[in-house]
Short mmCIF file of C-alpha atoms in Angstrom, two decimals:
data_model
loop_
_atom_site.label_atom_id
_atom_site.label_comp_id
_atom_site.label_asym_id
_atom_site.label_seq_id
_atom_site.Cartn_x
_atom_site.Cartn_y
_atom_site.Cartn_z
CA MET X 7 0.13 0.10 -0.03
CA LYS X 8 2.87 2.40 0.60
CA ASN X 9 4.45 2.19 -2.70
CA TYR X 10 0.74 2.52 -4.28
CA TYR X 11 0.22 6.00 -2.35
CA VAL X 12 3.71 7.19 -3.30
CA LYS X 13 3.12 6.29 -7.08
CA TRP X 14 -0.74 7.79 -6.69
CA ARG X 15 0.97 11.20 -5.33
CA GLY X 16 3.53 11.65 -8.03
CA ILE X 17 0.58 10.75 -10.73
CA ALA X 18 -1.50 13.13 -9.01
CA LEU X 19 1.11 15.96 -9.05
CA ALA X 20 1.77 15.37 -12.72
CA CYS X 21 -1.65 15.74 -13.51
CA ILE X 22 -2.42 18.98 -11.52
CA LEU X 23 0.67 20.46 -13.12
CA LEU X 24 -0.22 19.57 -16.97
CA VAL X 25 -4.15 20.45 -16.64
CA GLY X 26 -2.95 23.92 -16.48
CA ALA X 27 -1.13 23.85 -19.97
CA PHE X 28 -4.07 21.93 -21.48
CA GLY X 29 -7.00 23.79 -19.60
CA GLY X 30 -8.71 24.81 -22.87
CA LEU X 31 -9.57 21.32 -23.61
CA LYS X 32 -13.13 20.14 -23.82
CA ALA X 33 -14.28 18.64 -20.37
CA GLN X 34 -15.43 15.00 -20.94
CA VAL X 35 -15.90 12.68 -17.99
CA SER X 36 -14.98 9.96 -20.66
CA ALA X 37 -11.47 11.20 -20.91
CA TYR X 38 -10.76 10.72 -17.21
CA SER X 39 -8.20 7.79 -16.38
CA PHE X 40 -9.31 4.74 -14.44
CA PHE X 41 -7.20 3.00 -11.82
CA GLN X 42 -8.04 0.19 -9.62
CA SER X 43 -6.40 -0.91 -6.33
CA SER X 44 -6.67 -2.91 -3.41
CA GLY X 45 -6.58 -1.39 0.33
CA THR X 46 -8.25 -0.59 3.54
CA TYR X 47 -11.98 0.34 3.91
CA THR X 48 -11.71 3.07 6.87
CA PRO X 49 -15.38 4.14 7.95
CA ILE X 50 -16.14 7.78 8.95
CA THR X 51 -18.07 8.13 11.98
CA GLY X 52 -18.89 11.82 12.11
CA GLY X 53 -20.05 14.35 10.18
CA LEU X 54 -23.81 14.92 9.03
CA LEU X 55 -26.14 12.07 9.40
CA LEU X 56 -28.70 11.58 6.76
CA GLY X 57 -31.82 9.65 6.48
CA ASN X 58 -32.70 6.74 8.82
CA THR X 59 -33.07 2.89 8.91
CA THR X 60 -36.11 2.83 6.84
CA SER X 61 -34.89 5.46 3.90
CA ASP X 62 -35.92 4.57 0.36
CA ASP X 63 -35.65 6.50 -2.79
CA GLN X 64 -35.10 9.81 -0.84
CA ARG X 65 -33.08 12.49 -2.18
CA PHE X 66 -30.74 14.54 0.33
CA VAL X 67 -30.38 18.34 -1.06
CA ASP X 68 -30.60 20.24 1.93
CA PRO X 69 -28.71 19.81 5.22
CA ALA X 70 -31.64 21.20 7.25
CA VAL X 71 -33.64 18.55 5.89
CA PRO X 72 -31.78 15.50 7.07
CA LEU X 73 -34.37 13.00 6.18
CA GLY X 74 -34.62 13.91 2.58
CA GLY X 75 -37.32 13.79 0.49
CA THR X 76 -38.79 13.45 -2.88
CA GLY X 77 -37.90 17.00 -4.31
CA THR X 78 -34.85 16.78 -6.74
CA THR X 79 -33.63 20.33 -6.25
CA GLY X 80 -32.32 22.30 -2.98
CA VAL X 81 -29.21 24.27 -1.62
CA GLY X 82 -27.14 21.18 -1.47
CA ILE X 83 -24.92 19.45 0.99
CA PRO X 84 -21.59 21.16 1.48
CA ILE X 85 -18.54 19.43 0.12
CA GLY X 86 -16.37 21.68 2.35
CA PHE X 87 -13.80 22.83 -0.50
CA ASN X 88 -13.98 23.73 -4.21
CA PHE X 89 -13.93 20.62 -6.28
CA ASP X 90 -13.40 20.35 -10.00
CA PHE X 91 -15.26 17.90 -11.86
CA ASN X 92 -15.61 17.81 -15.69
CA GLY X 93 -14.46 21.39 -16.07
CA THR X 94 -16.67 22.74 -13.64
CA THR X 95 -16.14 23.79 -10.12
CA TYR X 96 -18.62 22.92 -7.32
CA ASP X 97 -18.88 23.24 -3.88
CA ARG X 98 -22.08 21.31 -3.13
CA ILE X 99 -23.63 17.94 -3.73
CA GLY X 100 -27.20 16.20 -3.76
CA ILE X 101 -27.02 12.70 -2.49
CA ASN X 102 -29.63 9.99 -3.69
CA ASN X 103 -30.47 7.04 -1.39
CA ASN X 104 -29.80 4.69 -4.25
CA GLY X 105 -26.16 4.96 -4.31
CA TRP X 106 -24.99 7.96 -6.29
CA ILE X 107 -24.55 11.75 -6.16
CA SER X 108 -24.74 14.87 -8.25
CA PHE X 109 -22.75 18.05 -8.40
CA GLY X 110 -23.92 21.76 -7.31
CA SER X 111 -23.01 25.16 -6.68
CA SER X 112 -23.93 27.62 -4.14
CA SER X 113 -23.74 30.58 -6.44
CA LEU X 114 -26.78 28.65 -8.49
CA THR X 115 -30.58 28.72 -7.26
CA PRO X 116 -31.21 26.07 -6.80
CA SER X 117 -27.84 24.79 -6.26
CA VAL X 118 -28.40 21.01 -7.14
CA ASN X 119 -30.75 19.37 -9.43
CA MET X 120 -30.84 15.59 -9.18
CA ALA X 121 -33.65 14.89 -11.76
CA SER X 122 -33.17 11.73 -13.44
CA THR X 123 -35.20 9.34 -15.76
CA SER X 124 -34.65 6.87 -13.18
CA SER X 125 -33.15 7.05 -9.83
CA TYR X 126 -31.99 3.39 -10.15
CA THR X 127 -30.06 4.00 -13.27
CA PRO X 128 -28.48 7.53 -12.93
CA LEU X 129 -25.79 7.19 -15.62
CA SER X 130 -28.06 6.44 -18.47
CA SER X 131 -30.76 9.31 -17.46
CA THR X 132 -31.94 11.45 -20.33
CA THR X 133 -33.42 13.94 -18.30
CA ALA X 134 -32.40 17.53 -19.55
CA ILE X 135 -31.26 19.50 -16.42
CA THR X 136 -30.58 23.69 -16.79
CA PRO X 137 -27.74 24.31 -16.52
CA SER X 138 -26.59 21.10 -18.06
CA HIS X 139 -23.50 20.82 -15.63
CA LEU X 140 -25.63 20.06 -12.80
CA ARG X 141 -26.22 16.58 -14.50
CA ASN X 142 -22.74 15.75 -13.53
CA ARG X 143 -22.57 12.73 -11.20
CA ILE X 144 -20.86 9.60 -9.58
CA ALA X 145 -22.36 6.25 -9.05
CA GLY X 146 -21.08 3.86 -6.40
CA ILE X 147 -23.63 1.34 -6.47
CA GLY X 148 -26.53 2.94 -8.66
CA ARG X 149 -29.69 0.81 -8.14
CA ASP X 150 -32.75 0.71 -6.16
CA LEU X 151 -31.31 0.39 -2.52
CA GLN X 152 -32.98 0.61 0.79
CA ALA X 153 -31.90 0.98 4.16
CA GLN X 154 -32.52 -1.63 6.93
CA ALA X 155 -31.58 -2.03 10.70
CA GLY X 156 -28.34 -0.77 11.22
CA SER X 157 -27.84 1.49 8.18
CA GLU X 158 -26.51 4.83 7.91
CA LEU X 159 -25.56 7.54 5.50
CA ARG X 160 -23.04 9.79 6.36
CA VAL X 161 -21.25 12.58 4.78
CA GLU X 162 -18.14 14.02 6.40
CA THR X 163 -15.01 16.05 5.21
CA ILE X 164 -11.76 14.98 6.62
CA GLY X 165 -7.96 15.92 6.75
CA THR X 166 -6.83 19.49 6.39
CA ALA X 167 -6.46 22.15 3.65
CA PRO X 168 -5.50 21.38 0.77
CA ASN X 169 -5.64 17.96 1.20
CA ARG X 170 -9.33 17.42 2.61
CA ILE X 171 -11.58 14.50 1.36
CA CYS X 172 -15.15 14.55 1.21
CA VAL X 173 -16.63 11.23 2.19
CA ILE X 174 -20.34 10.16 1.36
CA GLN X 175 -20.65 6.60 2.93
CA PHE X 176 -23.60 4.07 2.78
CA THR X 177 -23.36 1.52 5.68
CA ASN X 178 -25.31 -1.67 5.79
CA TYR X 179 -27.55 -0.65 2.94
CA ARG X 180 -29.54 -3.69 0.69
CA LYS X 181 -31.11 -4.30 -2.24
CA TRP X 182 -34.78 -3.10 -2.06
CA ASN X 183 -36.96 -5.63 0.13
CA ALA X 184 -33.80 -7.88 0.21
CA THR X 185 -32.85 -9.93 3.43
CA GLY X 186 -29.23 -10.97 4.15
CA ASP X 187 -27.60 -8.24 1.95
CA ASN X 188 -25.07 -5.86 3.67
CA PHE X 189 -23.74 -3.28 1.32
CA ASN X 190 -21.02 -0.82 2.50
CA PHE X 191 -19.27 1.80 0.05
CA GLN X 192 -18.09 5.44 -0.02
CA ILE X 193 -17.67 7.96 -2.68
CA ARG X 194 -14.64 10.17 -1.93
CA LEU X 195 -13.43 13.52 -3.22
CA SER X 196 -10.32 14.52 -2.88
CA GLU X 197 -9.04 18.54 -2.67
CA THR X 198 -6.44 19.72 -4.95
CA SER X 199 -5.95 16.64 -7.04
CA ASN X 200 -9.70 16.43 -7.72
CA LYS X 201 -9.70 12.55 -7.67
CA VAL X 202 -12.80 10.72 -7.53
CA GLU X 203 -12.96 7.55 -5.56
CA VAL X 204 -15.14 4.75 -4.98
CA VAL X 205 -14.06 2.48 -2.02
CA TYR X 206 -16.09 -0.74 -1.02
CA GLY X 207 -16.16 -2.44 2.30
CA ALA X 208 -17.41 -5.41 3.72
CA PHE X 209 -20.16 -6.64 1.35
CA THR X 210 -22.55 -9.33 1.21
CA SER X 211 -25.35 -10.19 -1.12
CA ASN X 212 -28.32 -12.62 -0.94
CA ALA X 213 -28.58 -15.36 -3.70
CA THR X 214 -30.72 -12.77 -6.01
CA GLY X 215 -28.75 -11.37 -8.54
CA THR X 216 -28.69 -7.78 -9.65
CA THR X 217 -26.62 -5.25 -11.35
CA ALA X 218 -25.63 -1.53 -10.60
CA HIS X 219 -24.29 1.49 -12.26
CA VAL X 220 -20.63 2.24 -11.23
CA GLY X 221 -18.85 5.23 -12.43
CA LEU X 222 -19.04 9.00 -13.83
CA GLY X 223 -21.69 10.57 -15.63
CA GLY X 224 -21.40 14.04 -17.54
CA SER X 225 -23.62 16.66 -18.44
CA VAL X 226 -25.05 14.79 -21.13
CA SER X 227 -26.29 10.93 -21.31
CA THR X 228 -23.83 10.27 -24.00
CA ASP X 229 -20.75 11.25 -21.57
CA PHE X 230 -19.88 8.60 -19.25
CA ASN X 231 -17.00 6.60 -17.87
CA ASN X 232 -18.32 3.33 -16.13
CA ARG X 233 -17.16 -0.05 -15.52
CA THR X 234 -18.75 -3.28 -15.85
CA THR X 235 -18.19 -7.14 -14.81
CA THR X 236 -20.54 -10.33 -14.75
CA THR X 237 -18.08 -12.40 -12.77
CA ASP X 238 -15.27 -10.57 -11.07
CA TRP X 239 -15.16 -6.89 -9.46
CA SER X 240 -11.42 -7.18 -9.21
CA ALA X 241 -11.35 -7.30 -13.38
CA THR X 242 -13.93 -4.70 -14.33
CA THR X 243 -13.54 -3.58 -17.76
CA ALA X 244 -14.56 0.00 -19.36
CA GLY X 245 -18.34 0.35 -19.95
CA THR X 246 -19.15 0.70 -23.89
CA LEU X 247 -22.67 1.95 -22.94
CA ASN X 248 -24.17 4.27 -20.38
CA THR X 249 -26.22 1.42 -19.54
CA SER X 250 -23.20 -1.06 -18.56
CA SER X 251 -23.26 -2.12 -15.15
CA CYS X 252 -21.70 -4.56 -12.82
CA THR X 253 -23.32 -7.73 -11.60
CA ILE X 254 -24.15 -8.31 -7.78
CA ASN X 255 -24.86 -11.78 -6.38
CA ALA X 256 -23.80 -13.94 -3.59
CA THR X 257 -20.70 -14.55 -5.38
CA VAL X 258 -19.91 -11.74 -7.33
CA VAL X 259 -19.23 -8.84 -4.97
CA PRO X 260 -16.29 -6.22 -4.32
CA ALA X 261 -13.75 -7.29 -1.96
CA SER X 262 -13.24 -5.17 1.13
CA GLY X 263 -10.82 -2.36 0.14
CA THR X 264 -11.49 -2.71 -3.49
CA THR X 265 -10.75 0.90 -4.93
CA PHE X 266 -11.80 2.54 -8.13
CA SER X 267 -10.30 6.04 -8.74
CA TRP X 268 -10.77 8.57 -11.77
CA VAL X 269 -8.49 11.22 -12.41
CA LYS X 270 -8.70 13.99 -15.05
CA CYS X 271 -5.29 14.57 -17.03
CA PRO X 272 -4.68 16.11 -20.10
CA SER X 273 -4.71 14.82 -23.66
CA THR X 274 -0.68 14.42 -23.52
CA PRO X 275 -0.37 12.19 -20.59
CA PRO X 276 2.45 11.68 -18.28
CA THR X 277 4.25 8.35 -18.14
CA ALA X 278 5.12 6.15 -15.20
CA SER X 279 7.57 3.41 -15.94
CA GLY X 280 6.92 3.88 -19.68
CA VAL X 281 3.42 3.43 -19.31
CA SER X 282 0.77 6.05 -20.03
CA ILE X 283 -1.29 6.93 -16.85
CA CYS X 284 -3.56 9.63 -18.32
CA SER X 285 -5.99 10.48 -20.88
CA GLY X 286 -8.59 7.41 -20.53
CA SER X 287 -5.93 4.72 -19.74
CA THR X 288 -6.54 2.00 -17.57
CA ALA X 289 -4.33 0.76 -14.80
CA VAL X 290 -4.48 -1.65 -11.72
CA VAL X 291 -2.06 -1.21 -9.15
#
């Protein structure tokens, strides 16, 4: 793990330096680079607690309404710092109980807009949003999810500037109306590097199989950067459609510590050991 983090720090720094030189490039999440690694899942215990053990289909768009509701717009949940995603700077997020978030800005009214063709398939939504950049989103386990006894949904910004991380954590979630499930995962947003991570914790599924959206969605439905597998979460491949998904069943689940990372880099990528590490490349470390 130590070597991985040293390597990642160098990659992130190279990307930050080069982004300035290529800042005029058209933003697309499809150009983000994907990295996969294995590490340790570290739960958060503080921050803002949202929803309760009966949460189902809620959208959390206002910290003053922690139980959420059916509305798609609001003032948003503070990230805690400015975060660049897909060429726009954001300081707010909306959270959908079905395992995904969207981005927003406190300078807008409403700050967030979580409208979606379906909350269960967020990356393929064709619902038009104005301004369109409020459609930008991240799916950790994007499907019909439900809380249960012992469930929590938390948001906490940890660390110190300029290296803070906003953590959105789903604890002990399940497929809708399922028994025997225990889904734990985080969506993590890193300050300065603008890295996106989805980190999976202990993960148990009952025998009923399902699929989930995993990855990034841009300002239009045709811009996506997602993952797909039917057999092995340690060997996912890039999705070719915005409907591409990852299978979940009793034997096909992410191992605890599985980490999916995306980083934006310019069209002329830096290299590590002679291997391109940016501009849509995929690396397993």
